[in-house]
Short mmCIF file of C-alpha atoms and ligand atoms in Angstrom, two decimals:
data_model
loop_
_atom_site.label_atom_id
_atom_site.label_comp_id
_atom_site.label_asym_id
_atom_site.label_seq_id
_atom_site.Cartn_x
_atom_site.Cartn_y
_atom_site.Cartn_z
CA MET A 7 -7.32 44.03 21.21
CA VAL A 8 -7.96 47.18 23.19
CA GLY A 9 -8.91 47.10 26.83
CA THR A 10 -8.09 44.75 29.62
CA SER A 11 -7.90 41.12 28.69
CA GLU A 12 -6.57 37.94 30.14
CA LEU A 13 -4.31 35.49 28.44
CA VAL A 14 -5.52 31.92 28.42
CA LEU A 15 -2.59 29.54 28.09
CA HIS A 16 -2.51 25.77 28.09
CA PRO A 17 -0.51 24.58 31.13
CA GLY A 18 1.95 22.87 28.78
CA THR A 19 2.73 26.05 26.84
CA HIS A 20 6.42 26.23 25.85
CA VAL A 21 7.14 29.59 27.51
CA LEU A 22 5.89 28.43 30.91
CA HIS A 23 8.43 25.62 31.02
CA TYR A 24 11.34 26.51 28.77
CA GLY A 25 11.60 30.27 29.09
CA SER A 26 10.92 31.17 25.45
CA ALA A 27 9.99 34.82 25.96
CA CYS A 28 11.35 38.26 25.20
CA PHE A 29 10.08 41.81 25.39
CA GLU A 30 10.70 45.41 24.47
CA GLY A 31 10.16 48.68 26.29
CA LEU A 32 9.63 51.99 24.53
CA LYS A 33 7.62 55.16 24.93
CA ALA A 34 5.29 57.48 23.02
CA HIS A 35 5.06 61.17 23.87
CA ARG A 36 2.52 63.88 23.27
CA GLN A 37 3.77 66.44 20.74
CA PRO A 38 3.15 70.19 20.67
CA ASP A 39 0.39 69.71 18.04
CA GLY A 40 -1.44 67.26 20.33
CA SER A 41 -0.53 64.12 18.40
CA VAL A 42 1.25 61.19 20.10
CA ARG A 43 4.50 59.93 18.64
CA THR A 44 6.76 56.98 19.47
CA PHE A 45 10.49 57.41 19.99
CA ARG A 46 12.81 55.14 17.96
CA SER A 47 10.30 52.33 17.45
CA ARG A 48 12.32 50.89 14.55
CA SER A 49 15.34 50.30 16.80
CA HIS A 50 13.11 48.47 19.27
CA ALA A 51 11.59 46.41 16.42
CA GLU A 52 15.07 45.42 15.30
CA ARG A 53 16.15 44.48 18.80
CA MET A 54 13.08 42.31 19.34
CA TYR A 55 13.78 40.63 16.02
CA SER A 56 17.27 39.71 17.15
CA SER A 57 16.09 38.64 20.64
CA ALA A 58 13.52 36.33 19.00
CA GLU A 59 16.16 34.84 16.72
CA ARG A 60 18.43 34.01 19.67
CA LEU A 61 15.49 32.40 21.49
CA MET A 62 14.62 30.41 18.34
CA LEU A 63 11.18 32.04 18.26
CA PRO A 64 9.48 33.16 15.05
CA PRO A 65 10.59 36.83 14.94
CA PRO A 66 7.88 39.48 14.41
CA PRO A 67 8.58 41.21 11.06
CA ILE A 68 9.82 44.80 11.56
CA ALA A 69 6.84 46.29 9.71
CA LEU A 70 4.36 44.24 11.77
CA PHE A 71 6.00 45.35 15.02
CA GLU A 72 5.89 48.99 13.96
CA ARG A 73 2.28 48.79 12.81
CA MET A 74 1.12 47.08 16.02
CA VAL A 75 2.95 49.68 18.11
CA SER A 76 1.42 52.56 16.19
CA ASP A 77 -2.05 50.97 16.37
CA SER A 78 -1.64 50.59 20.16
CA VAL A 79 -0.54 54.19 20.48
CA ALA A 80 -3.49 55.41 18.41
CA ALA A 81 -5.91 53.32 20.49
CA ASN A 82 -4.44 54.73 23.71
CA ALA A 83 -3.90 58.34 22.63
CA ASP A 84 -6.62 59.61 24.94
CA ILE A 85 -4.99 58.08 28.04
CA THR A 86 -1.51 59.35 27.12
CA PRO A 87 -0.60 62.01 29.70
CA GLU A 88 0.83 65.42 28.91
CA PRO A 89 4.63 65.74 29.24
CA PRO A 90 6.60 64.94 31.33
CA GLY A 91 4.31 61.88 31.39
CA SER A 92 4.18 59.49 28.44
CA LEU A 93 2.73 56.19 27.24
CA TYR A 94 4.93 53.20 28.11
CA ILE A 95 4.74 50.44 25.51
CA ARG A 96 5.69 46.84 26.26
CA PRO A 97 5.72 44.52 23.21
CA THR A 98 5.95 40.91 24.38
CA LEU A 99 6.66 37.66 22.54
CA LEU A 100 5.91 34.20 23.96
CA GLY A 101 6.57 30.70 22.65
CA THR A 102 3.13 29.10 22.55
CA GLU A 103 3.57 25.55 21.34
CA GLN A 104 1.52 23.28 23.59
CA ASN A 105 3.95 20.45 23.99
CA ILE A 106 5.66 19.67 27.25
CA GLY A 107 7.75 17.13 25.34
CA ALA A 108 9.36 19.97 23.35
CA ALA A 109 12.12 20.58 25.90
CA ALA A 110 14.88 20.06 23.39
CA ARG A 111 13.47 22.13 20.56
CA ALA A 112 12.11 25.55 19.79
CA SER A 113 8.48 26.61 19.83
CA ASN A 114 7.33 26.92 16.23
CA THR A 115 4.52 29.27 17.18
CA ALA A 116 4.53 32.48 19.16
CA LEU A 117 2.10 35.01 20.56
CA PHE A 118 3.01 38.67 20.07
CA TYR A 119 1.07 41.25 22.06
CA ILE A 120 1.48 44.81 23.23
CA LEU A 121 0.78 46.11 26.68
CA THR A 122 0.62 49.85 27.31
CA SER A 123 0.43 52.02 30.39
CA PRO A 124 0.40 55.75 31.07
CA VAL A 125 3.48 56.68 33.12
CA GLY A 126 4.83 59.75 34.86
CA GLN A 127 8.39 61.03 34.88
CA TYR A 128 10.92 58.57 36.30
CA PHE A 129 13.89 60.93 36.42
CA SER A 130 14.18 62.16 39.99
CA GLY A 131 17.73 63.50 40.04
CA GLY A 132 18.30 61.56 43.28
CA SER A 133 21.54 59.63 43.04
CA LEU A 134 21.89 55.88 43.20
CA ARG A 135 24.06 53.56 45.24
CA LEU A 136 25.67 50.94 43.03
CA ALA A 137 27.34 47.76 44.28
CA ILE A 138 30.04 46.41 41.95
CA GLU A 139 29.93 42.63 41.40
CA THR A 140 33.08 41.15 39.88
CA LYS A 141 32.52 37.44 40.48
CA LEU A 142 29.01 36.56 39.40
CA PRO A 143 27.91 37.47 35.85
CA ARG A 144 24.48 39.01 35.18
CA THR A 145 23.69 36.28 32.67
CA THR A 146 25.43 33.97 30.21
CA PRO A 147 27.61 35.35 27.39
CA GLN A 148 25.30 34.14 24.61
CA PHE A 149 22.21 35.73 26.18
CA GLY A 150 23.54 39.06 27.38
CA MET A 151 22.12 40.97 24.43
CA VAL A 152 18.72 39.26 24.51
CA LYS A 153 15.91 41.13 26.28
CA THR A 154 14.54 38.08 28.03
CA GLY A 155 13.04 37.57 31.46
CA ALA A 156 15.47 34.82 32.45
CA ASN A 157 18.30 37.37 32.54
CA TYR A 158 16.37 39.34 35.13
CA ALA A 159 15.58 36.25 37.18
CA MET A 160 19.29 35.36 37.30
CA ALA A 161 20.21 38.80 38.66
CA LEU A 162 17.53 38.86 41.39
CA GLY A 163 19.49 36.99 44.05
CA VAL A 164 22.62 39.10 43.52
CA LEU A 165 20.56 42.29 43.71
CA LYS A 166 18.77 41.18 46.88
CA GLU A 167 22.05 40.47 48.60
CA ALA A 168 23.51 43.86 47.59
CA LYS A 169 20.37 45.56 48.88
CA ASP A 170 20.48 43.74 52.21
CA ARG A 171 24.20 44.11 52.72
CA TYR A 172 24.97 47.57 51.38
CA ALA A 173 21.58 49.26 50.94
CA ALA A 174 22.49 49.31 47.23
CA ASP A 175 19.89 50.34 44.65
CA GLN A 176 21.46 48.40 41.79
CA VAL A 177 24.33 46.05 41.01
CA LEU A 178 26.94 46.90 38.41
CA PHE A 179 28.10 43.64 36.87
CA ALA A 180 31.80 43.64 36.03
CA PRO A 181 32.75 40.03 35.34
CA ASP A 182 36.53 39.52 35.48
CA GLY A 183 36.95 43.13 36.60
CA TYR A 184 35.54 44.77 33.46
CA VAL A 185 32.37 46.83 33.57
CA GLU A 186 29.33 45.63 31.61
CA GLU A 187 25.98 46.98 32.84
CA THR A 188 23.49 46.81 35.72
CA GLY A 189 20.49 44.47 35.89
CA ALA A 190 18.34 46.69 33.68
CA ALA A 191 20.34 49.68 32.49
CA ASN A 192 23.55 50.53 30.63
CA PHE A 193 26.50 52.26 32.23
CA LEU A 194 28.20 55.48 31.11
CA VAL A 195 30.91 57.53 32.77
CA LEU A 196 30.89 61.25 31.97
CA ALA A 197 34.58 61.82 32.57
CA ASP A 198 34.66 65.59 32.19
CA LYS A 199 34.01 66.11 28.44
CA THR A 200 34.36 62.45 27.46
CA ILE A 201 31.77 59.70 27.68
CA VAL A 202 33.48 56.41 28.52
CA THR A 203 31.36 53.29 28.09
CA PRO A 204 32.10 49.62 27.36
CA PRO A 205 32.04 48.61 23.67
CA LEU A 206 29.02 46.62 22.47
CA SER A 207 29.41 42.87 22.95
CA ASP A 208 27.12 39.86 23.06
CA GLY A 209 27.54 39.98 26.84
CA TYR A 210 25.21 42.87 27.53
CA LEU A 211 22.01 44.52 26.33
CA HIS A 212 22.42 47.08 23.56
CA GLY A 213 20.32 49.90 24.94
CA VAL A 214 18.53 52.22 22.56
CA THR A 215 19.01 55.02 25.12
CA ARG A 216 22.75 54.36 25.22
CA ASN A 217 22.78 54.63 21.44
CA THR A 218 20.70 57.83 21.56
CA ILE A 219 23.15 59.47 23.98
CA LEU A 220 26.22 58.43 21.97
CA THR A 221 24.60 59.62 18.73
CA ILE A 222 23.89 63.10 20.09
CA ALA A 223 27.07 63.27 22.19
CA GLU A 224 28.74 65.79 19.92
CA GLU A 225 25.75 68.13 20.10
CA LEU A 226 26.01 67.85 23.89
CA GLY A 227 29.71 68.72 23.82
CA PHE A 228 31.11 65.26 24.55
CA ASP A 229 33.69 63.03 22.90
CA VAL A 230 32.92 59.32 23.03
CA GLU A 231 35.26 56.49 24.01
CA GLU A 232 33.72 53.03 23.62
CA ARG A 233 36.36 50.85 25.18
CA PRO A 234 36.89 48.26 27.91
CA LEU A 235 36.65 49.90 31.33
CA SER A 236 38.20 48.13 34.30
CA VAL A 237 36.86 48.53 37.82
CA THR A 238 40.27 49.90 38.86
CA GLU A 239 40.08 52.65 36.24
CA LEU A 240 36.42 53.30 37.05
CA LEU A 241 37.22 53.95 40.72
CA GLU A 242 39.99 56.35 39.70
CA LEU A 243 37.76 58.21 37.27
CA ALA A 244 34.97 58.43 39.84
CA GLU A 245 37.14 60.44 42.23
CA ALA A 246 37.51 63.46 39.95
CA PRO A 247 35.17 66.34 40.85
CA THR A 248 34.27 66.61 37.15
CA THR A 249 33.15 62.98 36.80
CA GLU A 250 29.48 62.05 36.68
CA ILE A 251 28.21 58.50 36.23
CA VAL A 252 24.83 57.56 34.77
CA LEU A 253 22.70 54.52 34.13
CA SER A 254 20.77 54.72 30.87
CA GLY A 255 17.45 53.17 29.90
CA THR A 256 14.04 53.98 28.50
CA ALA A 257 12.37 54.40 31.90
CA ALA A 258 14.43 57.32 33.26
CA ILE A 259 16.68 58.11 30.21
CA VAL A 260 19.58 58.77 32.61
CA ALA A 261 19.81 58.14 36.35
CA PRO A 262 22.78 59.61 38.21
CA VAL A 263 25.00 57.37 40.34
CA GLY A 264 26.24 58.94 43.59
CA THR A 265 28.13 56.08 45.23
CA LEU A 266 30.04 53.02 44.06
CA ILE A 267 30.49 50.19 46.54
CA HIS A 268 33.41 47.89 45.86
CA GLU A 269 34.46 45.09 48.24
CA GLY A 270 32.59 46.80 51.05
CA ALA A 271 34.25 50.21 50.57
CA GLU A 272 32.22 53.23 49.46
CA HIS A 273 33.49 55.55 46.74
CA ALA A 274 31.63 58.83 46.22
CA VAL A 275 31.31 59.97 42.60
CA GLY A 276 33.03 63.37 42.34
CA GLY A 277 30.52 65.30 40.27
CA ALA A 278 27.33 63.65 41.52
CA GLU A 279 26.20 66.64 43.62
CA THR A 280 25.64 69.01 40.72
CA ALA A 281 24.92 66.32 38.09
CA GLU A 282 25.12 69.19 35.62
CA ARG A 283 25.95 67.21 32.48
CA THR A 284 23.54 64.42 33.44
CA THR A 285 20.76 67.01 33.49
CA LYS A 286 21.89 68.38 30.12
CA ILE A 287 21.58 64.92 28.53
CA GLN A 288 18.19 64.41 30.18
CA LYS A 289 16.92 67.73 28.84
CA LEU A 290 18.02 67.26 25.23
CA VAL A 291 16.68 63.69 24.91
CA THR A 292 13.40 64.70 26.57
CA SER A 293 12.94 67.64 24.26
CA MET A 294 13.54 65.44 21.19
CA GLN A 295 10.98 62.95 22.46
CA GLN A 296 8.43 65.70 23.08
CA GLY A 297 8.95 67.26 19.66
CA LEU A 298 10.57 70.42 21.04
CA SER A 299 13.97 69.75 19.41
CA GLU A 300 14.74 68.18 16.07
CA ARG A 301 15.54 64.51 16.12
CA PRO A 302 17.76 62.57 13.71
CA GLU A 303 16.12 61.05 10.63
CA GLY A 304 14.26 57.81 11.36
CA TRP A 305 13.84 58.35 15.12
C1 PLP B 561 16.07 47.22 28.48
C2 PLP B 561 17.43 47.08 29.07
C3 PLP B 561 18.36 48.13 29.05
C4 PLP B 561 18.06 49.51 28.54
O1 PLP B 561 17.74 49.53 27.18
P1 PLP B 561 16.97 50.78 26.55
O2 PLP B 561 16.74 50.37 25.15
O3 PLP B 561 17.88 51.94 26.67
O4 PLP B 561 15.71 50.96 27.34
C5 PLP B 561 19.63 47.90 29.57
N1 PLP B 561 19.95 46.71 30.12
C6 PLP B 561 19.07 45.69 30.18
C7 PLP B 561 19.50 44.41 30.79
C8 PLP B 561 17.79 45.85 29.66
O5 PLP B 561 16.92 44.82 29.73
#
């Protein structure tokens, strides 16, 4: 359905009580020939499929997801801004069984819809203040890789406290002293010519942007080390004048981190001022999205 519409849900709908919901976030960009093209929609389709499986929801078939996304993009092509703006696409899946007695079982039916919105450029180059949380986890181990609203709700209190106490912009979750991610973005250290980032695990969200950066790392002149990163090592790495730290996600691609706050102490990130390599990543990914540089097959 194109245009504004309201959802009408029975008050006993599964999602409203038992949290059976997940979503995706991707973008479509205007190309030099005037057409509008999505970036890596298959990877988002695959991630929603796996989120749905973990939530015991009927997963939208990959082909259906891709067709609905491309239909939404076509229907909204005329409101898609010129670069650096784009069309933000939010596929959403809800458990719709109308049975308040179904607390102990999955919803057998689901509603899958797509919300779109024209957006401007998020990347501002301004650097973030990140509070490191080593005690409370962002979510539970079995739901870390699921793009579900409950994970965000769980992080809200921790984020509020970090904002109030340290004027932090985000919280970096590092349960047991090992870095995972922030509330809504992945974490990468650009330690001179090496990207250091935690290995994929069920504990955190497998960002498509993270994967994009690692895939094109060589072209950008980086080596990649996917390995456990302790907070102790992170604070050491951050000191070097050649270290930059970024958060990655669809909204901004990369957002530079300027300050880490650990146990009340502030640690400035050595290379945050110039953010030279952060900008290089931003430029290459943006130009692939906008059809100005070649992108790998299937993106
Ligand atoms: C969506 C999301 C990300 C970023 O994923 P992208 O695919 O790069 O946009 C990272 N962490 C969390 C918790 C997320 O929900």
